[in-house]
Amino acid sequence: MSSDDRTTKREGRTVSRRQLLGGAAATVAIPYIIPSGVLAMQGRPGANDRIVTANIGVGGMGQHHVYPDAAALCDVDANHLANAARRVTKGTPFLTKDYRYILDRKDIDAVFIGTPDHWHAMMTVHACQAGKHVYSEKPTARTIAEARAMVNAARRYNRVVQIGAQGRSNPEARLACQYVRNGMLGKVSRVEIWHPNNFTTTDWGPPTAPPSHLDWDLWLGPAHWMDYHPIRCHFNFRWFMDFGGGFIRDRGNHALSIVSWLMNADTYKGVVTCEATGTPHLTGCFDVPVTMEARWEFQNPDWTLTWSQPGKPNPRMPGEWGATYYGDKDSLVVIGGDGGCATEAKAHNFRVPSGGVEIYLHPTQTGDPTERHRQNFLDCIRTGARPVMDVDIGRQVITYCNLANISYRLGRKVKFDMAKERFIGDEGANQLLSEPYRAPWKL
Amino acid sequence: MQPLPADLLTLLADILYGDSRARAEAIRRAPLAGTVSITFLGRICRDGSPGAAHAAWEAVQRIAFNATRPGAPAVESESAQAALCRIAGDAKNPRALRAAALRLLSCVGRAGSVKPVAAMLTAPDMREEARAALEQIPGTEAETALRNALRSAPSDFRPALEQSLKNRRVKWNEMGIRR
């Protein structure tokens, strides 16, 4: 048997390499799909060329990234796949439950990753290796080492990698950013985030057979094996350290992204100390704490960030979650920080003075921050520019979030060197920088 | 038989019979009861109600991480590792509990846990978690254990062992195998 006749079993059927390549060739022959190699100058489409996109993970937020002309869709849940396919109105998308089929296709320029969090880093790295540009949903990664691997892959393969923390494309957040960065609060020494508790359950999630439409083994992928129960899967994966890591890593990625932006801390390379405490979840199978109080201390300039869960909304501008920035001259409230965001009238009324700090907002026709964020990604593929939530900013922000979870798990304050990406004087903490993957998955 | 210390008895009682509030407080105080508690808490994980077992495991983690804090006496860390290795190695324990113990060892394990964890590399139902734990445990002992396992591992397990060594920055030609 020649190597071309070797068979691989995917999609519940046996496919030979020859058949697979034949099928791919037929797909490429569809006129509306233009291989990126034809368009590209150094792998980049021209200004008016269509960027061929595909989506990996199309339940939850992932479904909103499906464009009407998406070339391919991937999800381990056949129901998600069928629902998302209905959003594609131009052409017939290639459907698969295994993302590696999408990465194999040479005609696809960019992928939108909307899977559960434990897949983000692995899929991003593999997509970069396959030459795809990547828009990956927040949170950036599950561990500090994973986030570093994502940045390294993006740079090594010269790919655009945007993290889906779309607060960076939100006009309201930009107004707040301009207000703070132009010194209207004076020296900011304290930022306080408030947020509701993590979800709770009274279900212990006894092992159950996965439904026929779901490939549970592929859903878990690189994560440690866990028996299936619906409470561990869609949406609720957020309440497990292995998958989501709680709100501090989920919405926290949004909230801390805005803080890092306003405080100009995206490139901070000093030392951060972090101490997080919380109440363990004890009424059901979730394992992230119900409540969390976290405190980060930054140096030079010295300022403190706190995350209170539950926190007390600022009565000046109450909202489900948000932050107050306290300077020596004034304070400012910013509500939310994802697609939804609002700030106070004084920031709206502020005009950047000549020579002041003007914050970039990607110009688009749409008023929707999420679409603006996607457009920024696609335009950066054309221009080769770094996107507004470049993966290295995503790494920086998620590091702050991960420090809180690590401190909570260790039960002690930790000190982290942002330049060396190592804990200082705590080898036990350094052992939590990464987590091993379940075989055969590897970065 | 020596009587159990009062801190330990209170911890076990609160974990077994307390409400969520009492259990949360017991978990917070668990390190005070010392690493000797891990074995008893492990039994609650095995035999207790889901609520007691869940709380007991939270307490085990709190104790184990506390035992490896900077400046902690080595004996504390060694005692915690030994107790976790016993939980992982006890075939009477449910697989999920044994796997959880190995996962915790991947976070708190040191040279002292390498030998018992390496012994589990030959157990078909535990080898994957044992490999993952050794991949994370710092020091040359864990690396040597992975290399030694690679020489005699069945063919379906070798790629995973090779990957673990690669993740520890061991080069192919240093793995001690012919490719």
mmCIF file of N, CA and C in Angstrom, chain A residues 100 122 126 217 221-222 437-443, chain B residues 128 131 156 159-160 163:
data_model
loop_
_atom_site.group_PDB
_atom_site.id
_atom_site.type_symbol
_atom_site.label_atom_id
_atom_site.label_comp_id
_atom_site.label_asym_id
_atom_site.label_seq_id
_atom_site.Cartn_x
_atom_site.Cartn_y
_atom_site.Cartn_z
ATOM 1 N N ARG A 100 -8.582 20.379 12.141
ATOM 2 C CA ARG A 100 -7.385 20.128 11.340
ATOM 3 C C ARG A 100 -7.717 20.015 9.854
ATOM 4 N N MET A 122 -4.034 26.206 21.543
ATOM 5 C CA MET A 122 -3.609 25.135 20.635
ATOM 6 C C MET A 122 -4.055 25.410 19.207
ATOM 7 N N HIS A 126 -1.602 26.134 15.986
ATOM 8 C CA HIS A 126 -1.687 25.252 14.813
ATOM 9 C C HIS A 126 -2.115 26.032 13.571
ATOM 10 N N ASP A 217 -14.906 13.550 23.305
ATOM 11 C CA ASP A 217 -13.451 13.405 23.352
ATOM 12 C C ASP A 217 -12.778 14.572 22.620
ATOM 13 N N GLY A 221 -10.405 17.552 23.958
ATOM 14 C CA GLY A 221 -9.133 17.791 23.267
ATOM 15 C C GLY A 221 -7.946 17.700 24.199
ATOM 16 N N PRO A 222 -7.194 18.790 24.348
ATOM 17 C CA PRO A 222 -5.973 18.736 25.145
ATOM 18 C C PRO A 222 -6.211 18.745 26.655
ATOM 19 N N TYR A 437 -0.649 18.596 28.481
ATOM 20 C CA TYR A 437 -1.803 18.263 27.636
ATOM 21 C C TYR A 437 -2.039 16.766 27.605
ATOM 22 N N ARG A 438 -3.278 16.431 27.373
ATOM 23 C CA ARG A 438 -3.640 15.035 27.183
ATOM 24 C C ARG A 438 -3.104 14.596 25.818
ATOM 25 N N ALA A 439 -2.485 13.423 25.799
ATOM 26 C CA ALA A 439 -1.980 12.906 24.519
ATOM 27 C C ALA A 439 -3.169 12.619 23.609
ATOM 28 N N PRO A 440 -3.020 12.808 22.328
ATOM 29 C CA PRO A 440 -1.809 13.136 21.576
ATOM 30 C C PRO A 440 -1.651 14.630 21.296
ATOM 31 N N TRP A 441 -2.331 15.471 22.034
ATOM 32 C CA TRP A 441 -2.332 16.897 21.692
ATOM 33 C C TRP A 441 -1.027 17.558 22.113
ATOM 34 N N LYS A 442 -0.535 18.421 21.252
ATOM 35 C CA LYS A 442 0.698 19.149 21.577
ATOM 36 C C LYS A 442 0.708 20.470 20.837
ATOM 37 N N LEU A 443 1.383 21.420 21.416
ATOM 38 C CA LEU A 443 1.507 22.733 20.766
ATOM 39 C C LEU A 443 2.558 22.671 19.681
ATOM 40 N N GLU B 128 -1.439 7.742 31.618
ATOM 41 C CA GLU B 128 -1.529 9.052 30.980
ATOM 42 C C GLU B 128 -1.386 10.173 32.025
ATOM 43 N N ARG B 131 2.217 10.176 33.328
ATOM 44 C CA ARG B 131 3.116 10.841 32.366
ATOM 45 C C ARG B 131 2.990 12.361 32.485
ATOM 46 N N ASP B 156 2.086 2.176 21.601
ATOM 47 C CA ASP B 156 1.016 3.187 21.579
ATOM 48 C C ASP B 156 1.222 4.283 22.632
ATOM 49 N N PRO B 159 4.770 7.737 21.773
ATOM 50 C CA PRO B 159 4.682 9.135 21.301
ATOM 51 C C PRO B 159 4.376 10.123 22.430
ATOM 52 N N ALA B 160 3.540 9.710 23.365
ATOM 53 C CA ALA B 160 3.197 10.609 24.473
ATOM 54 C C ALA B 160 4.409 10.848 25.371
ATOM 55 N N GLN B 163 6.782 13.109 23.625
ATOM 56 C CA GLN B 163 6.308 14.496 23.660
ATOM 57 C C GLN B 163 6.597 15.128 25.020
#
